[in-house]
PDB file of C-alpha atoms and ligand atoms in Angstrom:
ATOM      1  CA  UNK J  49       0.000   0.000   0.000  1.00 98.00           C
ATOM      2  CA  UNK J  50       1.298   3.183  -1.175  1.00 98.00           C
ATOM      3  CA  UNK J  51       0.512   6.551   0.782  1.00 98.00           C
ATOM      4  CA  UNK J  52       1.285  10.121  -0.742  1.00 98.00           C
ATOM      5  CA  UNK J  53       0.505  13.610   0.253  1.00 97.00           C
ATOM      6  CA  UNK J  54       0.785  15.797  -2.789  1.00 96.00           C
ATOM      7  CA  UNK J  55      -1.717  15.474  -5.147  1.00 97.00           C
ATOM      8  CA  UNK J  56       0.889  16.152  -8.378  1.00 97.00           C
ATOM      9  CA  UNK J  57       2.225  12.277  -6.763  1.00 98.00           C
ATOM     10  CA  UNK J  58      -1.175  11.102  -6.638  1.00 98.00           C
ATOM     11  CA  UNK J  59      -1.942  11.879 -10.061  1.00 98.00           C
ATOM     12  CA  UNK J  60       1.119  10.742 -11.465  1.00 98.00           C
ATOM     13  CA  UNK J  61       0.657   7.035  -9.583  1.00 98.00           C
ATOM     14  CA  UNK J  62      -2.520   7.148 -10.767  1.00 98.00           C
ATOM     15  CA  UNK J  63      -1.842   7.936 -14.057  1.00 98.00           C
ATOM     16  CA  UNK J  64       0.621   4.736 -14.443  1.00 98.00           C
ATOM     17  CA  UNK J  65      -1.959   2.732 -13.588  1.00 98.00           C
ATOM     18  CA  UNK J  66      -4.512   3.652 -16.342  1.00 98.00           C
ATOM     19  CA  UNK J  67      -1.931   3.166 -19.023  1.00 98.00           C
ATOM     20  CA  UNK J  68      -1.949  -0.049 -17.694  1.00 98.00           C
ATOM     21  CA  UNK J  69      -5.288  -0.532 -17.809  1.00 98.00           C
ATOM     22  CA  UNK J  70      -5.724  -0.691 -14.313  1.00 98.00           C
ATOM     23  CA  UNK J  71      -9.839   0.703 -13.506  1.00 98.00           C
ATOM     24  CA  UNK J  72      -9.131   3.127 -10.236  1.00 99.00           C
ATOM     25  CA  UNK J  73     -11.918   3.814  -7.148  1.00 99.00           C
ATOM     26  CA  UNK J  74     -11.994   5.952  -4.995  1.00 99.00           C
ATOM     27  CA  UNK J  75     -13.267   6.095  -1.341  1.00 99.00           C
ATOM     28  CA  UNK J  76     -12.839   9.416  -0.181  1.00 98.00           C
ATOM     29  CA  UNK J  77     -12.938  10.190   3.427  1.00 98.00           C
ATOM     30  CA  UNK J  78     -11.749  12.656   6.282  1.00 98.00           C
ATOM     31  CA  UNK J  79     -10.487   9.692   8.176  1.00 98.00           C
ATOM     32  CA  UNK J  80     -10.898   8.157  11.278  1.00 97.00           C
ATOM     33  CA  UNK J  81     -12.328   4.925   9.857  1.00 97.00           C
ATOM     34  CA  UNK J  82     -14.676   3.023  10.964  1.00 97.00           C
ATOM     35  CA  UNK J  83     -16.488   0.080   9.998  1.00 98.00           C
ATOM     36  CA  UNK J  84     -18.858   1.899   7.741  1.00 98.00           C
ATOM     37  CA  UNK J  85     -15.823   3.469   5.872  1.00 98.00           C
ATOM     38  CA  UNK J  86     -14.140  -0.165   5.247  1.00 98.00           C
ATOM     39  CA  UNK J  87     -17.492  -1.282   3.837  1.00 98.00           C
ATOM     40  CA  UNK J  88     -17.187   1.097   0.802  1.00 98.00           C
ATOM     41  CA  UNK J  89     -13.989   0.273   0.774  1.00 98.00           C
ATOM     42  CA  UNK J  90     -14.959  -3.577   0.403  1.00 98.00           C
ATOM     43  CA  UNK J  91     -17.271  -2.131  -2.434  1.00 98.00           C
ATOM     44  CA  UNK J  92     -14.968  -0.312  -4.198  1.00 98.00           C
ATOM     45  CA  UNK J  93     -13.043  -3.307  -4.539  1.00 98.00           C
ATOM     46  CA  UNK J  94     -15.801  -4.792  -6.856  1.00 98.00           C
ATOM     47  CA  UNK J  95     -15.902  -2.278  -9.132  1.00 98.00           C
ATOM     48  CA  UNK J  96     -11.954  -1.779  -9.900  1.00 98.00           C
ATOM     49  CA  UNK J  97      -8.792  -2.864 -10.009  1.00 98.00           C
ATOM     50  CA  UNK J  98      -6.982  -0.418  -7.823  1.00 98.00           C
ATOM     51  CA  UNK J  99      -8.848   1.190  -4.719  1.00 98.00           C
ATOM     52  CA  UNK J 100      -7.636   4.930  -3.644  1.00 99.00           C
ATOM     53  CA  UNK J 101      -9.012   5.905  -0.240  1.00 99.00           C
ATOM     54  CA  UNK J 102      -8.430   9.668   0.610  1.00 98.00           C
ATOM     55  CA  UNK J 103      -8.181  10.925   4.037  1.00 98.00           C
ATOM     56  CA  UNK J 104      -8.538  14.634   4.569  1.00 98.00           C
ATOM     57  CA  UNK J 105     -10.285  16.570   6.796  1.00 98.00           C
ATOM     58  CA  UNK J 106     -11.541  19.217   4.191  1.00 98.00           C
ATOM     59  CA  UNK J 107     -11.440  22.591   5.950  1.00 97.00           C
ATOM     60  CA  UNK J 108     -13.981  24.290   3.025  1.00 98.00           C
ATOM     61  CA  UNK J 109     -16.897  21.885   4.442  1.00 98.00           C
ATOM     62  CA  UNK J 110     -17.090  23.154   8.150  1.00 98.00           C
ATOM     63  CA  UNK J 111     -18.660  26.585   8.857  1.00 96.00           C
ATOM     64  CA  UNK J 112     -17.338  28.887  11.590  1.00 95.00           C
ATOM     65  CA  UNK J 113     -18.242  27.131  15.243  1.00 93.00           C
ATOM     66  CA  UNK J 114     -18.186  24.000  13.037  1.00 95.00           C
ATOM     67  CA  UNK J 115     -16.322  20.932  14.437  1.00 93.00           C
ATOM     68  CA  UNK J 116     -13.184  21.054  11.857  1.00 96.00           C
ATOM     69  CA  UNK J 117     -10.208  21.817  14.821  1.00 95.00           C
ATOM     70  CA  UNK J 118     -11.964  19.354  17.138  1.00 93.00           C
ATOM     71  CA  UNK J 119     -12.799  16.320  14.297  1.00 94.00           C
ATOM     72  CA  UNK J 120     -11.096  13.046  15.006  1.00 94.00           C
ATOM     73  CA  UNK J 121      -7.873  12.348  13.669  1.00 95.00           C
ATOM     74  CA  UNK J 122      -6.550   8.734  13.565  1.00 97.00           C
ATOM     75  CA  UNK J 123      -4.264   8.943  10.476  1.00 98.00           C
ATOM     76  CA  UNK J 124      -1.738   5.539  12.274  1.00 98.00           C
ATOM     77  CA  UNK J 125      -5.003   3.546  12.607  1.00 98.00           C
ATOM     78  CA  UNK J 126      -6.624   4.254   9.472  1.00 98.00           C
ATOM     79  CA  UNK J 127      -3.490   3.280   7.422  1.00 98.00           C
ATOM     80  CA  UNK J 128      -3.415  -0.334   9.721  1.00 98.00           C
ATOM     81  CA  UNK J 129      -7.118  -0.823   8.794  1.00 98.00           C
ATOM     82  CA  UNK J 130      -6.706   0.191   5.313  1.00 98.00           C
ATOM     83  CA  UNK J 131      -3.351  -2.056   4.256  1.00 98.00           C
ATOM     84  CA  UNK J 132      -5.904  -4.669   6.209  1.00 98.00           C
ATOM     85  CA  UNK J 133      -8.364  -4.327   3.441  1.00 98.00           C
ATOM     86  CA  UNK J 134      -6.130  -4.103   0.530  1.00 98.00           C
ATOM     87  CA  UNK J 135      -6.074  -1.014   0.160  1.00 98.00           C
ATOM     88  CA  UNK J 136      -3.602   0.154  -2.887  1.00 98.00           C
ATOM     89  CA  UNK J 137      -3.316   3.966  -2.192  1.00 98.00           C
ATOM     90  CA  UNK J 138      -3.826   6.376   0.808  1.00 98.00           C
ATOM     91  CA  UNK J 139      -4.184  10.072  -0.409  1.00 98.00           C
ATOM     92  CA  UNK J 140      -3.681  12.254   3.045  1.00 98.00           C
ATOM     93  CA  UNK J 141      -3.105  15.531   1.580  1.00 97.00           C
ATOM     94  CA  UNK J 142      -1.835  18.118   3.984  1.00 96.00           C
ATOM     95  CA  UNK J 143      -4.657  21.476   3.782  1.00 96.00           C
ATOM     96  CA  UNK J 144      -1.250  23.025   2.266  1.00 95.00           C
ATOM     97  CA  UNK J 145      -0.902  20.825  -0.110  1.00 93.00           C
ATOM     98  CA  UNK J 146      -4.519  20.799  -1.702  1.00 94.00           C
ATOM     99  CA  UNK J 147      -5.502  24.725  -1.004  1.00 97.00           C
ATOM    100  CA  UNK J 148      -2.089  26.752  -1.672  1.00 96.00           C
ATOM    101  CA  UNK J 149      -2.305  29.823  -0.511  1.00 97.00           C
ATOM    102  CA  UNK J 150      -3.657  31.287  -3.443  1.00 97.00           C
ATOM    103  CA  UNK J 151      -6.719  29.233  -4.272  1.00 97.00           C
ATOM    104  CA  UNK J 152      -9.960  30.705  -4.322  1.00 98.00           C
ATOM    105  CA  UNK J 153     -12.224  28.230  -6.347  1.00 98.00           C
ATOM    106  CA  UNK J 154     -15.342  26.278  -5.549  1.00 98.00           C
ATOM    107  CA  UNK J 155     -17.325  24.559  -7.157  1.00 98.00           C
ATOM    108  CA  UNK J 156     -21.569  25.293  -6.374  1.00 98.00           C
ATOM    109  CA  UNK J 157     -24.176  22.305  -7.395  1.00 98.00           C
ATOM    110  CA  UNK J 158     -27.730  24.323  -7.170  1.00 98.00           C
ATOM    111  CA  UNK J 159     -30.818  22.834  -6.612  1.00 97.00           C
ATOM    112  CA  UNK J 160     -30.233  19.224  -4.759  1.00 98.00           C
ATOM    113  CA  UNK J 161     -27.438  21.152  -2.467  1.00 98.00           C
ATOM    114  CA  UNK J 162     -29.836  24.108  -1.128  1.00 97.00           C
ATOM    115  CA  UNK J 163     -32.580  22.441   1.532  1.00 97.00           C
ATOM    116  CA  UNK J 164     -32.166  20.712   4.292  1.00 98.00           C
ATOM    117  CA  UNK J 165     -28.150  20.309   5.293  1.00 98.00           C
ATOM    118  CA  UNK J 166     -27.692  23.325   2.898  1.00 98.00           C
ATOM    119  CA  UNK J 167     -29.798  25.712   4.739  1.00 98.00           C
ATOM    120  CA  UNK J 168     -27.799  24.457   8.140  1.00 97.00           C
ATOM    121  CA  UNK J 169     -24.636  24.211   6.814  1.00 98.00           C
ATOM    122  CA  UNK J 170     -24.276  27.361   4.522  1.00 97.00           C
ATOM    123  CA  UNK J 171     -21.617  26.713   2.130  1.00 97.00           C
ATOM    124  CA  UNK J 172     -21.047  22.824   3.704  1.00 98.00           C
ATOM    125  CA  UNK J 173     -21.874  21.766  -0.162  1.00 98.00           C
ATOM    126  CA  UNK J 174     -19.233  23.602  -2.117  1.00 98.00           C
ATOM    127  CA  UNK J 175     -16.463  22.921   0.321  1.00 98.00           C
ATOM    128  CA  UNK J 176     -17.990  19.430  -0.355  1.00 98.00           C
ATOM    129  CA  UNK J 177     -18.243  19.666  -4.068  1.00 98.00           C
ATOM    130  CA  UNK J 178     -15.090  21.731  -4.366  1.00 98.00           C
ATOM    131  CA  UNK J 179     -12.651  18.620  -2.724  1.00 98.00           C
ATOM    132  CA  UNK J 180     -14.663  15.993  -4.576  1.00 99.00           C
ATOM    133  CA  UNK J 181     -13.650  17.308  -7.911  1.00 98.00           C
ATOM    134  CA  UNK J 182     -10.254  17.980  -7.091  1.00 98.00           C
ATOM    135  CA  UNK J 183     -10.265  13.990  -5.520  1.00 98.00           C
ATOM    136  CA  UNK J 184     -11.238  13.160  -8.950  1.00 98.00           C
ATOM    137  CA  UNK J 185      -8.974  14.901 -10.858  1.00 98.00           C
ATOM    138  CA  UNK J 186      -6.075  14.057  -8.182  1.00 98.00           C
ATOM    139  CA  UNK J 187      -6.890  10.262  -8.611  1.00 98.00           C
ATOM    140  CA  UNK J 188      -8.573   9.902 -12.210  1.00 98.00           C
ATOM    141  CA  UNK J 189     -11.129   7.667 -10.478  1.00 98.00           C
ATOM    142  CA  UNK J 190     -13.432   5.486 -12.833  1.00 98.00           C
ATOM    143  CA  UNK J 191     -15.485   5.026  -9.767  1.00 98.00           C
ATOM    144  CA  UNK J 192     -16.490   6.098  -6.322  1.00 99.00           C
ATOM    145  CA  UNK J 193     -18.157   5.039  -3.426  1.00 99.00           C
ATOM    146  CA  UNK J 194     -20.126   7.386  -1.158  1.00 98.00           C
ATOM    147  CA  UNK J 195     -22.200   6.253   1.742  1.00 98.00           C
ATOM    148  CA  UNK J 196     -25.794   6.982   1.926  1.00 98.00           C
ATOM    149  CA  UNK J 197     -25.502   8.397   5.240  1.00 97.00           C
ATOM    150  CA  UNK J 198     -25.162  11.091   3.688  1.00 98.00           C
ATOM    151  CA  UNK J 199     -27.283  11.158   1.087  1.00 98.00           C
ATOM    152  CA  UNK J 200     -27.806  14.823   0.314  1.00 98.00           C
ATOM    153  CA  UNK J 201     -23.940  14.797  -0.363  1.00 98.00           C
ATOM    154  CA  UNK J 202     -24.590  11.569  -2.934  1.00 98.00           C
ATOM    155  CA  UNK J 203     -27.202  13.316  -4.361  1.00 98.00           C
ATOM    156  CA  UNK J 204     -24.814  16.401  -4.613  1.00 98.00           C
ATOM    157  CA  UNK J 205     -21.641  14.669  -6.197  1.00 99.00           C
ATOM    158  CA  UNK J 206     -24.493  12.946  -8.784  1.00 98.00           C
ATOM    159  CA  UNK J 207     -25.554  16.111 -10.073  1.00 98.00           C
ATOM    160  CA  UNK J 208     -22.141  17.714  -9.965  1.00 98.00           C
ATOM    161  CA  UNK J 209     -21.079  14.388 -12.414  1.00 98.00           C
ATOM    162  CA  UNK J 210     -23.798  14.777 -14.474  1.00 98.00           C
ATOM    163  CA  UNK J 211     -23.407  18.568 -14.783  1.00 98.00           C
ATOM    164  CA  UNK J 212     -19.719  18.266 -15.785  1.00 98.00           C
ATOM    165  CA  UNK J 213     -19.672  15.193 -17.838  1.00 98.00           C
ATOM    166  CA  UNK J 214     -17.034  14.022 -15.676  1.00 98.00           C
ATOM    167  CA  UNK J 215     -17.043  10.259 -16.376  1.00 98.00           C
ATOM    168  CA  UNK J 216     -16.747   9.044 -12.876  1.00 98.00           C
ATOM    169  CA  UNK J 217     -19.596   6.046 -11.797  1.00 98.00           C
ATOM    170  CA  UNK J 218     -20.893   7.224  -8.683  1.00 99.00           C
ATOM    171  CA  UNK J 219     -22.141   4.196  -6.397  1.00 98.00           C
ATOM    172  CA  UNK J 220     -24.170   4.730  -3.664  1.00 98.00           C
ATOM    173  CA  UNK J 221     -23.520   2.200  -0.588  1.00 98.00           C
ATOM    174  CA  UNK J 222     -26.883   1.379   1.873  1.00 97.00           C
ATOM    175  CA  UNK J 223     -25.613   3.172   5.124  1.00 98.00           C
ATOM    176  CA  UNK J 224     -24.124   1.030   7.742  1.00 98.00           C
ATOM    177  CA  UNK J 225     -25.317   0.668  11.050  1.00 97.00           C
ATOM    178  CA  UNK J 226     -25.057  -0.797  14.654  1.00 96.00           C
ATOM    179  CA  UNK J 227     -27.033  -3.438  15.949  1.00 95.00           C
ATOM    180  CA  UNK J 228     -29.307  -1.268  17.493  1.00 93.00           C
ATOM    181  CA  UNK J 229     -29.920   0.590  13.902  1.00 95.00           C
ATOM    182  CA  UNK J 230     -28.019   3.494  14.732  1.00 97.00           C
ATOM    183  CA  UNK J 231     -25.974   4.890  11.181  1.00 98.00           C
ATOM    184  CA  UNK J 232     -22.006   4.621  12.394  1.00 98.00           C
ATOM    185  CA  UNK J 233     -20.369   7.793  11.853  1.00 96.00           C
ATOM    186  CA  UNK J 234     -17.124   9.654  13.325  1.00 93.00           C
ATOM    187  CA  UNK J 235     -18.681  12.161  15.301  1.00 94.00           C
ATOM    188  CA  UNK J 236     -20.515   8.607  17.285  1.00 96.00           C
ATOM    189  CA  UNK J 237     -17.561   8.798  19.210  1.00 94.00           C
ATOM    190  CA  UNK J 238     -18.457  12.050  20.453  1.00 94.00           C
ATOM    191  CA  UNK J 239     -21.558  10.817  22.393  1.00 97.00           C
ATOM    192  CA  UNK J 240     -21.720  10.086  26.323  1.00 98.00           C
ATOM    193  CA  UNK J 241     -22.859   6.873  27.215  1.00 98.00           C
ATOM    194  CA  UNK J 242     -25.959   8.777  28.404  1.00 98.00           C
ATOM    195  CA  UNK J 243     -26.094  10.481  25.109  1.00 98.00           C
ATOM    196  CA  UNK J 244     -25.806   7.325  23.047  1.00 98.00           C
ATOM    197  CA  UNK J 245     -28.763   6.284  24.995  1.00 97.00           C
ATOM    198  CA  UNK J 246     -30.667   9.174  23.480  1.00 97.00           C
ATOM    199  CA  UNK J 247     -29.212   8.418  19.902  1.00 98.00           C
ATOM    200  CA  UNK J 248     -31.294   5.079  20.436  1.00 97.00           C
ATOM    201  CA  UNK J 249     -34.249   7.390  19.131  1.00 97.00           C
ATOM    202  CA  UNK J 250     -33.064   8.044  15.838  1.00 97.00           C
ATOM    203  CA  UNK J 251     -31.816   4.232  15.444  1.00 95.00           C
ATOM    204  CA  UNK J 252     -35.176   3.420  16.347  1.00 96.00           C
ATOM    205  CA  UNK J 253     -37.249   5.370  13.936  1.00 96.00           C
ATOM    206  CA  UNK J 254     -37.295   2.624  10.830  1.00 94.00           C
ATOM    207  CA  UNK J 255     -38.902   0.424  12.683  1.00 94.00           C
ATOM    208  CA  UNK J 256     -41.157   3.327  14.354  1.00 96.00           C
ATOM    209  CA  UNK J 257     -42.311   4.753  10.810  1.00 96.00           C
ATOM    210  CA  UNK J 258     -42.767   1.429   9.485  1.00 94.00           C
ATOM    211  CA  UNK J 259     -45.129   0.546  12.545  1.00 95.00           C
ATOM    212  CA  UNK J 260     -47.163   3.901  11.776  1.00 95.00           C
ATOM    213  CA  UNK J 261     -47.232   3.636   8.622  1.00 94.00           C
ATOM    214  CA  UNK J 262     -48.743   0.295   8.555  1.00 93.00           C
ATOM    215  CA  UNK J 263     -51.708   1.333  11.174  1.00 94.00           C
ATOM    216  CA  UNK J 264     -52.179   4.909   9.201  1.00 94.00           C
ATOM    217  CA  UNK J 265     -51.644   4.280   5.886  1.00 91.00           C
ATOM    218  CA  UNK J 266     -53.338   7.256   4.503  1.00 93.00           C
ATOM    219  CA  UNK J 267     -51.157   9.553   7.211  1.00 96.00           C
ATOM    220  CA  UNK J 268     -50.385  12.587   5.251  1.00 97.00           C
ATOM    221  CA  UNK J 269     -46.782  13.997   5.478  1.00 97.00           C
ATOM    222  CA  UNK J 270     -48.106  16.544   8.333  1.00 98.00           C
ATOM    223  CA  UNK J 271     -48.823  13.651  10.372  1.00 98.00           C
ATOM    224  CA  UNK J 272     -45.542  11.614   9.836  1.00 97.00           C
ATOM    225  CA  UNK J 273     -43.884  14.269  10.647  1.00 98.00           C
ATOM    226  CA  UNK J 274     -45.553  15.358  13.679  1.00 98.00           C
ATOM    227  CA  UNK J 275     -45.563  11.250  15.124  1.00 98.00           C
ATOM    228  CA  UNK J 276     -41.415  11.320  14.502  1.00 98.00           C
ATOM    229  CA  UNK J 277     -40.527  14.733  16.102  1.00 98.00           C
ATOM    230  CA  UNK J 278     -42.765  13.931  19.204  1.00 98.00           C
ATOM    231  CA  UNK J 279     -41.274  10.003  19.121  1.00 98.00           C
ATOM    232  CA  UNK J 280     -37.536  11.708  18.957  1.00 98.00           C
ATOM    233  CA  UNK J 281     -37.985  14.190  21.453  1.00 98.00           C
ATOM    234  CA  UNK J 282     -39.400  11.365  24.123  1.00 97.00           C
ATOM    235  CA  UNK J 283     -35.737  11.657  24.780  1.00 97.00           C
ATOM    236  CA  UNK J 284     -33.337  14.867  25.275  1.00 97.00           C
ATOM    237  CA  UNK J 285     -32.740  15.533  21.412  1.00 98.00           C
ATOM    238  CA  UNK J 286     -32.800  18.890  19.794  1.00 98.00           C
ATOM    239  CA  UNK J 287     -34.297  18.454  16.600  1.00 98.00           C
ATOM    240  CA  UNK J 288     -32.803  20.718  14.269  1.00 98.00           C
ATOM    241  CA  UNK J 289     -35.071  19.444  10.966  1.00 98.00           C
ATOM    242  CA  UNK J 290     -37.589  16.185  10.081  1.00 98.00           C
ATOM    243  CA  UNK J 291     -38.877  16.267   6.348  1.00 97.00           C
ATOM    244  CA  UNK J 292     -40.009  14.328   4.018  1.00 96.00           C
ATOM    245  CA  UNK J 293     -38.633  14.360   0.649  1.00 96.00           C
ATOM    246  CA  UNK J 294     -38.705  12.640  -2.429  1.00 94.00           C
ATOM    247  CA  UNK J 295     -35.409  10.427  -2.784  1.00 95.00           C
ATOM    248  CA  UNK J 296     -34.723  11.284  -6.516  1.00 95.00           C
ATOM    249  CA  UNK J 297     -33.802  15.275  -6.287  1.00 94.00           C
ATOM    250  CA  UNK J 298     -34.683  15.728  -2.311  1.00 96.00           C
ATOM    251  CA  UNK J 299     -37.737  17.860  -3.151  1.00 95.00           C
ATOM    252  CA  UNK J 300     -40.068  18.274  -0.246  1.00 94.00           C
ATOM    253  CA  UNK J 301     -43.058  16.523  -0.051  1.00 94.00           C
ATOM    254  CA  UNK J 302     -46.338  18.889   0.378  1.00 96.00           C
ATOM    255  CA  UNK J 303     -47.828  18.535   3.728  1.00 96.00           C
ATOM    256  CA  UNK J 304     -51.304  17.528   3.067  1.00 97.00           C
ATOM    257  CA  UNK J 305     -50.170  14.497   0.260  1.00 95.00           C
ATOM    258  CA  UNK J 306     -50.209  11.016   1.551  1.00 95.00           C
ATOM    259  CA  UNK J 307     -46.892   9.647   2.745  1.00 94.00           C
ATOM    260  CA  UNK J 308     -47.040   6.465   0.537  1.00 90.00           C
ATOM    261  CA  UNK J 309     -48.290   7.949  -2.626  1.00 91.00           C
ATOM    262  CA  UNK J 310     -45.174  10.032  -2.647  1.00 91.00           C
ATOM    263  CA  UNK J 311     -42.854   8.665  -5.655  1.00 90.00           C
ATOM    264  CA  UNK J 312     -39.573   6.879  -2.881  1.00 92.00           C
ATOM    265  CA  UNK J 313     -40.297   8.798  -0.307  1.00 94.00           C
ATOM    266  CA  UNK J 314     -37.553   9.430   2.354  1.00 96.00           C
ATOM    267  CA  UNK J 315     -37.263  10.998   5.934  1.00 97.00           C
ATOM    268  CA  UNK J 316     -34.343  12.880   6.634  1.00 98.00           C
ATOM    269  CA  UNK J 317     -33.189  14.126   9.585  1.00 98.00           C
ATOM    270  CA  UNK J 318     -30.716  16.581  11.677  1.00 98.00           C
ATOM    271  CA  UNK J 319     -30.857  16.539  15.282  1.00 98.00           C
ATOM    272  CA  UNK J 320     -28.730  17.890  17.920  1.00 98.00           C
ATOM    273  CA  UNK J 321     -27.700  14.715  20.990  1.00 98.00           C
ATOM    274  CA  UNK J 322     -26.042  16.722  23.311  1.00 97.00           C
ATOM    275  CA  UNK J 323     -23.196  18.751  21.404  1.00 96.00           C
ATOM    276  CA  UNK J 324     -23.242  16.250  18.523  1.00 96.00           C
ATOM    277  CA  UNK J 325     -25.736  16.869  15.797  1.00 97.00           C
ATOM    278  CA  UNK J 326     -26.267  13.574  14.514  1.00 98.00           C
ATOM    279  CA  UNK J 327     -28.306  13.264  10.232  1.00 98.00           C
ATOM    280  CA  UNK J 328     -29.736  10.279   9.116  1.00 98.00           C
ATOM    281  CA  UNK J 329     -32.515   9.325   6.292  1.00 98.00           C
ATOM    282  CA  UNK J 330     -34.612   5.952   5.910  1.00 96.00           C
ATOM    283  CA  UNK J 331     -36.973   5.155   2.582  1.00 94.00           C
ATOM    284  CA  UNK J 332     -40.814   5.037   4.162  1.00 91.00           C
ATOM    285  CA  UNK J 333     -42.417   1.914   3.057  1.00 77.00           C
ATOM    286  CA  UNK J 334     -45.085   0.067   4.381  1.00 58.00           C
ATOM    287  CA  UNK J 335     -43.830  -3.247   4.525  1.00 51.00           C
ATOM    288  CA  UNK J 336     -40.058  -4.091   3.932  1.00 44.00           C
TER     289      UNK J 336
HETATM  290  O1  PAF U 138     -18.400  12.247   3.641  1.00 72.86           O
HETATM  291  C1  PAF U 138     -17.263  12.691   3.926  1.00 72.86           C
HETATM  292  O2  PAF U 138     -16.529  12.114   4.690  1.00 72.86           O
HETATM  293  C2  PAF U 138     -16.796  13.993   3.276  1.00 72.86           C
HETATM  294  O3  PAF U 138     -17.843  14.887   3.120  1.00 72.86           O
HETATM  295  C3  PAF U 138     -16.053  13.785   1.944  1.00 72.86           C
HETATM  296  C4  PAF U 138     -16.951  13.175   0.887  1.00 72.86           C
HETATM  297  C5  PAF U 138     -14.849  12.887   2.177  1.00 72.86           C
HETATM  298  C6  PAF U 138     -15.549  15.115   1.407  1.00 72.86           C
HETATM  299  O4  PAF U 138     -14.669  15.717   2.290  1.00 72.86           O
END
């Protein structure tokens, strides 16, 4: 397993391997991996014959107050779990390295990047879009894995592909979770045991929407919405948005229309457990 820092390296390692016909993913993270991040790595694996994983905690995604000096770092782990999987390349650029002093770029996907995480994270989705690109171009990926945690980002990067004709398959991977249902992330390790307790909520609410759906199936999105705010807040969370959108291009559903005539309808979420704000989105269906 190789690692570099500069992205000129990257690019040049990279670009050995295509003349050799090698097919390149890419896994791009901010690090401190967890079991989540290895799955998409295990992914990635099926779709190419070289797998890049990037690790850099991208300083253009966090707003001021924002978590960005406080964000776990585990660069000597991540490396042991990555040359465990296979891994062929770690890209760790250094913030130096990727933004020189004089860059003032970014890249700005309207639309699918403007509701929901976009209206609580101004700017989160160019300082997202902005180090995707340059990931791309660093690494020439064929393909890359994003996890659907996340999935306004996915849905983000997709457009920004499309928009750009930049020839990279995107795959979504089904989010990964606990055994209690709760979506692993990072920022988990943040939570108290007390707090984790609380998270429980959130972990809980596939099962909880699938139960109300099934005894109201004609609840309109009003009503779904109202049932999961008052189910989360039965413990201490804040939440900071519940909506239901439609899982294609995020649009919000209107109020009065009926939950499961929506075309793949999807809760999303942002809510505050203690000083961690936690996001997560299930599909609604009535029976799975
Ligand atoms: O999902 C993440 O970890 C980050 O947003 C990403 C895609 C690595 C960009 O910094």
């Amino acid at each position: 397993m190789i690692i570099l820092e500069h992205p000129k390296q990257v690019q040049a390692a990279c670009q050995s391997w295509k003349t050799a016909g090698e097919i390149i993913a890419l896994v791009p993270t901010m690090g401190c991996l967890h079991d989540g991040h290895l799955k998409l790595v295990e992914c990635a694996k099926q779709y190419a014959t070289k797998t890049v994983v990037s690790i850099f905690v991208n300083p253009l995604q966090f707003g001021p107050g924002e978590d960005f000096d406080n964000y776990p770092r585990a660069f000597a782990d991540d490396a042991e779990k990555l040359k465990a999987e296979n891994c062929d390349l770690i890209f760790a650029p250094t913030a130096e390295s990727f933004y020189p002093s004089d860059f003032t770029t970014r890249v700005s996907v309207a639309g699918v990047s403007e509701g929901l995480e976009g209206i609580s994270r101004p700017g989160h989705f160019d300082g997202v879009a902005t180090v995707v690109l340059k990931l791309f171009h660093a690494t020439l990926a064929d393909v890359a894995v994003f996890g659907e945690k996340d999935f306004q980002q996915l849905r983000v990067v997709q457009q920004m592909v499309r928009d750009l004709n930049l020839g990279v398959r995107i795959v979504g991977h089904p989010t990964v979770r606990e055994g209690d249902g709760l979506a692993l992330s990072s920022r988990n390790r943040y939570l108290s045991p007390e707090e984790r307790e609380w998270a429980q909520r959130i972990a809980e609410l596939s099962f909880f929407t699938r139960e109300y759906l099934s005894g109201n199936a004609g609840a309109t999105v009003a009503e779904l919405t109202q049932a999961v705010e008052e189910f989360l807040t039965r413990a201490p969370l804040r939440i900071d948005y519940v909506r239901m959108v439609s899982s294609a291009d995020l649009k919000p559903a209107g109020v009065e229309d009926q939950v499961l005539q929506i075309s793949d309808p999807r809760l999303v979420l942002a809510a505050w457990c203690g000083k961690t704000r936690l996001i997560d989105n299930f599909p609604l269906e009535r029976n799975r």
